[in-house]
Coordinates of C-alpha atoms in Angstrom, one line a residue:
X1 CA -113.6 32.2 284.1
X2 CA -114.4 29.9 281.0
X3 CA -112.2 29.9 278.2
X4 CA -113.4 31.6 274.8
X5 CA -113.5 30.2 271.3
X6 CA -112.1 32.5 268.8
X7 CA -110.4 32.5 265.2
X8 CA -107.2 34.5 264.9
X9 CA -105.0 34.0 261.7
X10 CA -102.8 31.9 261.6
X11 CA -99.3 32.8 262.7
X12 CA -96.0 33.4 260.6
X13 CA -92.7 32.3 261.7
X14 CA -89.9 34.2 262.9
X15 CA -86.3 32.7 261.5
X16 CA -85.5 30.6 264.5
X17 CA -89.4 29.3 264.9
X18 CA -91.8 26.4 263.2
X19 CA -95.1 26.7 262.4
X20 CA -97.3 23.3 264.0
X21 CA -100.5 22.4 263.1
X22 CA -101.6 21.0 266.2
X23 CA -102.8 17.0 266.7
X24 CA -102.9 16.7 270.4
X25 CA -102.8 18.9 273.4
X26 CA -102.6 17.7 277.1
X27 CA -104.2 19.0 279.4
X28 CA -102.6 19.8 282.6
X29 CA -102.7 20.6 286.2
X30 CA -100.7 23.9 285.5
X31 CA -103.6 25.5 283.1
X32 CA -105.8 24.8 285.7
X33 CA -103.5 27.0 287.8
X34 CA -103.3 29.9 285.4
X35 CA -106.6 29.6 284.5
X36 CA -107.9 29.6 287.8
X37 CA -105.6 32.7 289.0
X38 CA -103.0 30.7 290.6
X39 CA -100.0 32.2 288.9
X40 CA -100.2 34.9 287.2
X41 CA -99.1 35.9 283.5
X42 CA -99.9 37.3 280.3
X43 CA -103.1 37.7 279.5
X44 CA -105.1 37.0 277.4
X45 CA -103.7 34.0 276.6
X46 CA -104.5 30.2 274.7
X47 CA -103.3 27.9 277.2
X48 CA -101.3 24.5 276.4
X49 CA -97.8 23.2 276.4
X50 CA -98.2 20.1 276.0
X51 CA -98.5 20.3 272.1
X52 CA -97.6 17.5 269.6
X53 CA -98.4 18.4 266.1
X54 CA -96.3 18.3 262.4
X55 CA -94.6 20.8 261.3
X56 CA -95.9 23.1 258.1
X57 CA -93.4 26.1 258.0
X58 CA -90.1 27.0 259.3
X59 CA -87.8 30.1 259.6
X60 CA -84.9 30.8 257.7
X61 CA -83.1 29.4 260.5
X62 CA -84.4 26.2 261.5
X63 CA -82.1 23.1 260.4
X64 CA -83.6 20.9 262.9
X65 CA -86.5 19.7 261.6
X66 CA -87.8 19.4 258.0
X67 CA -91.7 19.9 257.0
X68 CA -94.3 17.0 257.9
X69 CA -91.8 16.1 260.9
X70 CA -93.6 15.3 263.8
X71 CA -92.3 17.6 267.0
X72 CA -93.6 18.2 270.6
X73 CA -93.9 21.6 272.3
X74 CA -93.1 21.6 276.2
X75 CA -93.5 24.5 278.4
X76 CA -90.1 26.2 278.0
X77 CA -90.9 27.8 275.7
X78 CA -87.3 29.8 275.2
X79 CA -84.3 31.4 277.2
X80 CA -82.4 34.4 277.3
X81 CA -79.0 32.1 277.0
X82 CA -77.1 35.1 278.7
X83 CA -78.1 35.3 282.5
X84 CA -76.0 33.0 285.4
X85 CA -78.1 30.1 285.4
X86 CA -78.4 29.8 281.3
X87 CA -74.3 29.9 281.3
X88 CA -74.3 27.4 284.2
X89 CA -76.8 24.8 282.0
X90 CA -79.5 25.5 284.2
X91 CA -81.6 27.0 282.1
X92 CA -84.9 25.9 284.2
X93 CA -84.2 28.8 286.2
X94 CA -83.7 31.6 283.4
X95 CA -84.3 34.9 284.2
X96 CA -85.9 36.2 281.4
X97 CA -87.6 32.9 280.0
X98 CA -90.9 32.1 277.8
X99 CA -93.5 29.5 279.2
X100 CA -95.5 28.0 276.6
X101 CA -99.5 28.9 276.5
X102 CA -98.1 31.2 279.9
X103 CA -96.2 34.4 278.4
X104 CA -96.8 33.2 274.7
X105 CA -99.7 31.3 273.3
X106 CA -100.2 27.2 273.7
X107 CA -102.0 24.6 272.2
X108 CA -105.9 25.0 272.5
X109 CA -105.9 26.2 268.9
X110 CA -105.4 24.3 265.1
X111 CA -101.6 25.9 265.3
X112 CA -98.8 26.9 267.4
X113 CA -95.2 28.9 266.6
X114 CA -92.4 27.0 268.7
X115 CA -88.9 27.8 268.9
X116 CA -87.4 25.6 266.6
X117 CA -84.3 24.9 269.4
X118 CA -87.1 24.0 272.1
X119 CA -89.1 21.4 270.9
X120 CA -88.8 17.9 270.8
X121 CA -88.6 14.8 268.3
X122 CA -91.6 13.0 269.1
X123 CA -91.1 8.6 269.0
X124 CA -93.0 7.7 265.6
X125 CA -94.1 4.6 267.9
X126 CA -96.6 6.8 269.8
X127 CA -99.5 8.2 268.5
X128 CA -100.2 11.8 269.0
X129 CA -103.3 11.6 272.1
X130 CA -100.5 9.2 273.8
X131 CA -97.5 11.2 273.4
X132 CA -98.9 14.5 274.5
X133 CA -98.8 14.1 277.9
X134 CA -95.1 13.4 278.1
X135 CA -94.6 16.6 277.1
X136 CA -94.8 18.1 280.6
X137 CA -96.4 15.0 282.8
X138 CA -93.6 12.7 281.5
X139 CA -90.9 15.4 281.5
X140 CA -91.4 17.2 284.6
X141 CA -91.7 13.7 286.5
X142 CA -88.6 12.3 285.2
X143 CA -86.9 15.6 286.4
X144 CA -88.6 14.7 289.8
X145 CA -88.0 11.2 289.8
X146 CA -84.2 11.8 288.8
X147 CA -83.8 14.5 292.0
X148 CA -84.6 11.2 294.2
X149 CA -81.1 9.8 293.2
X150 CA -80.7 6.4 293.8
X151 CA -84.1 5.3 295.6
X152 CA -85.3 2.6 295.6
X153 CA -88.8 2.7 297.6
X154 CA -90.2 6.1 296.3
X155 CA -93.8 7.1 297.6
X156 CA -96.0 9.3 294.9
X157 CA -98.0 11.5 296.5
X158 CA -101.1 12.1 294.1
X159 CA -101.7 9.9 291.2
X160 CA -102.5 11.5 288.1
X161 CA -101.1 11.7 284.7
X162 CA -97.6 12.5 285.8
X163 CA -97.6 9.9 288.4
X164 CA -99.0 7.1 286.4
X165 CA -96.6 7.8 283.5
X166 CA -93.4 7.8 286.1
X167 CA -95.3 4.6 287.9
X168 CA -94.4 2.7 285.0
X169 CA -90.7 3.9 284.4
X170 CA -89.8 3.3 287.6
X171 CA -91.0 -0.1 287.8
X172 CA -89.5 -1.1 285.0
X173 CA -85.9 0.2 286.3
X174 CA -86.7 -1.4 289.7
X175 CA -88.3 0.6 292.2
X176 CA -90.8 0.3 294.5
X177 CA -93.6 2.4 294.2
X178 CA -96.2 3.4 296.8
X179 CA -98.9 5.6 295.5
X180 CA -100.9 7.7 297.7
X181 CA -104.8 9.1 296.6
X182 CA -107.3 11.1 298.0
X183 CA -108.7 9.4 301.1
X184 CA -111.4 6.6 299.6
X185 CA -110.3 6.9 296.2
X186 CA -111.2 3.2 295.4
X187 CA -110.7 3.6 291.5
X188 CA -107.2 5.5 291.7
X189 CA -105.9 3.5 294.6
X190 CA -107.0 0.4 291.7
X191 CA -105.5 2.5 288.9
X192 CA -102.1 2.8 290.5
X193 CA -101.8 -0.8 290.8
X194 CA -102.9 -1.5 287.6
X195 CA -99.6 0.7 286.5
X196 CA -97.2 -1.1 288.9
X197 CA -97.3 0.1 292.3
X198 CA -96.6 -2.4 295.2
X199 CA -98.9 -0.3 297.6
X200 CA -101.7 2.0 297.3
X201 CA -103.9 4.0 299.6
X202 CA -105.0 7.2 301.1
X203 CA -102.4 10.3 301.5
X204 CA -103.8 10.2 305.2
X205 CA -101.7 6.8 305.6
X206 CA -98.4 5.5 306.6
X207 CA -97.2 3.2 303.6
X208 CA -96.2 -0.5 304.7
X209 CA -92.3 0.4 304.2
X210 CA -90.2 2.8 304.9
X211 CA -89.8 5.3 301.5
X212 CA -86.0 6.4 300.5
X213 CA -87.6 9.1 298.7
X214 CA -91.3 10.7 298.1
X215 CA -92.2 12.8 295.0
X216 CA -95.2 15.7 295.6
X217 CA -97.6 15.4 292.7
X218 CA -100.4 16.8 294.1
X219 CA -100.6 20.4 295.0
X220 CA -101.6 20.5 298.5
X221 CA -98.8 22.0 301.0
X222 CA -100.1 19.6 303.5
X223 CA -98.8 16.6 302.4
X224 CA -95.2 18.2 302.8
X225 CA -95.2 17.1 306.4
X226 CA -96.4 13.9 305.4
X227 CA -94.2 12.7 303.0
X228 CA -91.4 13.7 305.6
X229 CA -92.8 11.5 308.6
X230 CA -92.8 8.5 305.9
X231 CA -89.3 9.0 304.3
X232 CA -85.9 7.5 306.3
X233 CA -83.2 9.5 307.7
X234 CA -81.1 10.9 304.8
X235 CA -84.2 10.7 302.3
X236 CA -85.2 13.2 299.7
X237 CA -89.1 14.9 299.6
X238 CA -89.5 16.3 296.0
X239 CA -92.4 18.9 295.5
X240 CA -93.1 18.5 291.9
X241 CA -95.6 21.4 291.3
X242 CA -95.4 25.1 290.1
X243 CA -97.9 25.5 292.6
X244 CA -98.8 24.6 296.0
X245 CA -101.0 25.7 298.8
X246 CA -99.2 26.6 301.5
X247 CA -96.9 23.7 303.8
X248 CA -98.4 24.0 307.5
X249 CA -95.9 24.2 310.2
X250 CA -94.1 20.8 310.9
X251 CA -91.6 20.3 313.8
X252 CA -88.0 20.2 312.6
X253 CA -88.0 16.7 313.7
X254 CA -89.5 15.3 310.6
X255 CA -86.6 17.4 308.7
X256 CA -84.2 16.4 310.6
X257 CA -81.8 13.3 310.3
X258 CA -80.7 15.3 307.0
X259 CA -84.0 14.4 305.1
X260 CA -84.2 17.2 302.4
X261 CA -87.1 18.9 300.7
X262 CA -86.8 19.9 297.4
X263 CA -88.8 21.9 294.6
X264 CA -88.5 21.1 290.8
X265 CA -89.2 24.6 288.5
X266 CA -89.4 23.8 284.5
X267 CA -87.4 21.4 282.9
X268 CA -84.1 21.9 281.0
X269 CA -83.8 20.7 276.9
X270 CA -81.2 18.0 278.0
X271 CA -84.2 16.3 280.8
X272 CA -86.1 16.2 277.5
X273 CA -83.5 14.7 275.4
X274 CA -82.8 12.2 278.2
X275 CA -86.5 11.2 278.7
X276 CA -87.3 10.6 275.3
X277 CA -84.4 8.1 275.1
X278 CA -85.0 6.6 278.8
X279 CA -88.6 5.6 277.0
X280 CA -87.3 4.5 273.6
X281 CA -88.3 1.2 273.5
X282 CA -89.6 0.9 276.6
X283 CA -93.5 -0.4 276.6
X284 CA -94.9 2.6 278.7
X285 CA -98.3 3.6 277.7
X286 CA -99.9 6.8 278.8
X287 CA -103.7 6.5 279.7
X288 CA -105.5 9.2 278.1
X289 CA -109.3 10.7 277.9
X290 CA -109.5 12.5 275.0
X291 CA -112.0 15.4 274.6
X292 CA -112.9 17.7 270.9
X293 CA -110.7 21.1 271.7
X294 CA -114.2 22.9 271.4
X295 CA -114.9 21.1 275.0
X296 CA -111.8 22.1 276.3
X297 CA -113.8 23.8 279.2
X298 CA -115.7 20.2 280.2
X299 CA -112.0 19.0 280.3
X300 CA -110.8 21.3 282.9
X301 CA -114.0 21.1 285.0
X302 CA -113.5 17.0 284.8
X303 CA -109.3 17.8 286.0
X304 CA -110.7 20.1 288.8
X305 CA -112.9 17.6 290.0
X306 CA -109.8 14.8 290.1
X307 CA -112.4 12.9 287.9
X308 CA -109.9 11.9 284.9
X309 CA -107.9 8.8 285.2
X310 CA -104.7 9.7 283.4
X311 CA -104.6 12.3 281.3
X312 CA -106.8 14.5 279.4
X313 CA -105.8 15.1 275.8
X314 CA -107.7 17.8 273.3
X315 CA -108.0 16.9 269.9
X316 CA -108.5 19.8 267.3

C-alpha cells in the first residue's frame, strides 16, 4: 500500500529526547520490508531511520548535544538497559527495544524525536544527502564486514547502497572485494568497479578466487548456498538482512570444513561510535539519488525495482 501525506504537530520532547528537524532521510531496503508486509510492527507508522537533521529542542536531560548540532538517527531507536543481552553489551539483541520509523515514527516527515543517548555525531565534512545513508547502510555493513574477522578476499553478494559504501572501506584497509549482481546487470557489475572491486559479475557465478569470507546483502535465501560453495574451509558467510526469503536446502557439504553462517540483527551504539571514527578522514563518498520527501513513494518503487545506484535519500 502507498504511503500517505499527512500533517501532525510537531512533537515535544520527553527529558532524555531531542527534537530534529529533519535534512536527509535514506531510504532503505528495510522500509521496503515493512512497508511491503515483510516484518511486521506498529502501525500506522512514518517510516525512516536513516535520519540526519539539527537539533531544535532538547529534554531536561540531554547533555549530549547542544541546539543547531548536527546528529544522525539509526534504527535503534532505544533499549530497555535491564534484560541479559543489554547487561552483557549486546544490546542489538534487546528484549524489549525501539526500532526507529518500526515501533516509533522515522524520518519521512520535517521532524523526528530521538533518544538523546542513541543518536549519532554526524562528520561536519559530509553533507546531509551523503551522510544519511551511513546511518543504517554504513553501520549495518561495518557490523557485517567486522563479523568476517580478518578476511582478506570477501565476496558481496548484492551491491547496493550498503555494499558500495563498505566497497570502499575495505579497499582502502586492503581487501579484496568481489561483488556479485543480478545476473546481466551490466551497470552495477560497472558501478562496483567503479568503487574498488577487483571482480564483478552475476550472483549465478563462481568468483576468479577463492573468498575467506562472503557478506549477504541481498535478501534472497538462495544465495546462502552460494556464497558457501565460493568461501574456503574455515570461512565465514554473513547474512546481513533483517529479512530474507527462505535458504533452500544445501548439502552439509558446503557447511562443512567449519565454514560458518552467520546473521547480523541491529547494530549496537559502540559499532556506531567505531564507524564514524573508521571513516574520519577517510575519502569515502556515498553515491546518492536524492528524491523531494513528497515522492517518497516513486523512491521505493525505483528500490523495488533495483533501479537506484546507491542510495536513495529524501529531502524535506
Amino acid at each position: 500500500m502507498p504511503l500517505e501525506v499527512i500533517e501532525r504537530p510537531i512533537p515535544s520532547t520527553d527529558a532524555d529526547q531531542i527534537l530534529v528537524e529533519v535534512s536527509a532521510c535514506g531510504v532503505c531496503r528495510t522500509d521496503l520490508h515493512i512497508i511491503d508486509g515483510d516484518i511486521h510492527g506498529r502501525l500506522p507508522i512514518v517510516p525512516g531511520h536513516e535520519i540526519v537533521g539539527r537539533v531544535i529542542a532538547k529534554g531536561d536531560n540531554v547533555a549530549r548535544f547542544d541546539l543547531g548540532d548536527r546528529v544522525g538517527i539509526p534504527w535503534l531507536g532505544s533499549t530497555c538497559g535491564r534484560c541479559r543481552y543489554c547487561r552483557k553489551r549486546q544490546e542489538n539483541l534487546c528484549d524489549d527495544p525501539t526500532f526507529t520509523g518500526f515501533s516509533v515514527n522515522g524520518g519521512y516527515a520535517s521532524h523526528v524525536l530521538g533518544e538523546a543517548n542513541f543518536c549519532f555525531a554526524i562528520p561536519p565534512t559530509i553533507d546531509a544527502a551523503h551522510a544519511a545513508p551511513l546511518l543504517c547502510a554504513g553501520l549495518i555493513g561495518y557490523r557485517a564486514f567486522s563479523m568476517c574477522g580478518d578476511a582478506q578476499r570477501i565476496g558481496f553478494y548484492g551491491f547496493g547502497a550498503s555494499a558500495h559504501i563498505l566497497a570502499q572501506l575495505a579497499t582502502g584497509l586492503g581487501c579484496k572485494i568481489a561483488a556479485f549482481t543480478r545476473p546481466g546487470d551490466d551497470a552495477g557489475q560497472s558501478f562496483a568497479r567503479k568503487m574498488g572491486c577487483v571482480w564483478a559479475g552475476g550472483s549465478n557465478m563462481m568468483p576468479p578466487f577463492e573468498l575467506d569470507a562472503a557478506i549477504i546483502f541481498a535478501p534472497a535465501g538462495e544465495l546462502v548456498p552460494q556464497a558457501l560453495a565460493a568461501v574456503r574451509k574455515g570461512g565465514t558467510v554473513v547474512c546481513a538482512g533483517i529479512h530474507m526469503s527462505d535458504i533452500p536446502a544445501f548439502p552439509y557439504e558446503l557447511l562443512w570444513g567449519e565454514r560458518k553462517l552467520l546473521s547480523v540483527a541491529n547494530l549496537t551504539r559502540a559499532d556506531g561510535e567505531s564507524f564514524f571514527t573508521a571513516i574520519a578522514g577517510f575519502p569515502l563518498k556515498t553515491e546518492v539519488e536524492t528524491f523531494d520527501l513528497t515522492d517518497a513513494n516513486l523512491a521505493l518503487d525505483r528500490l523495488r525495482a533495483g533501479q537506484i545506484t546507491g542510495a536513495a535519500v529524501l529531502l524535506p
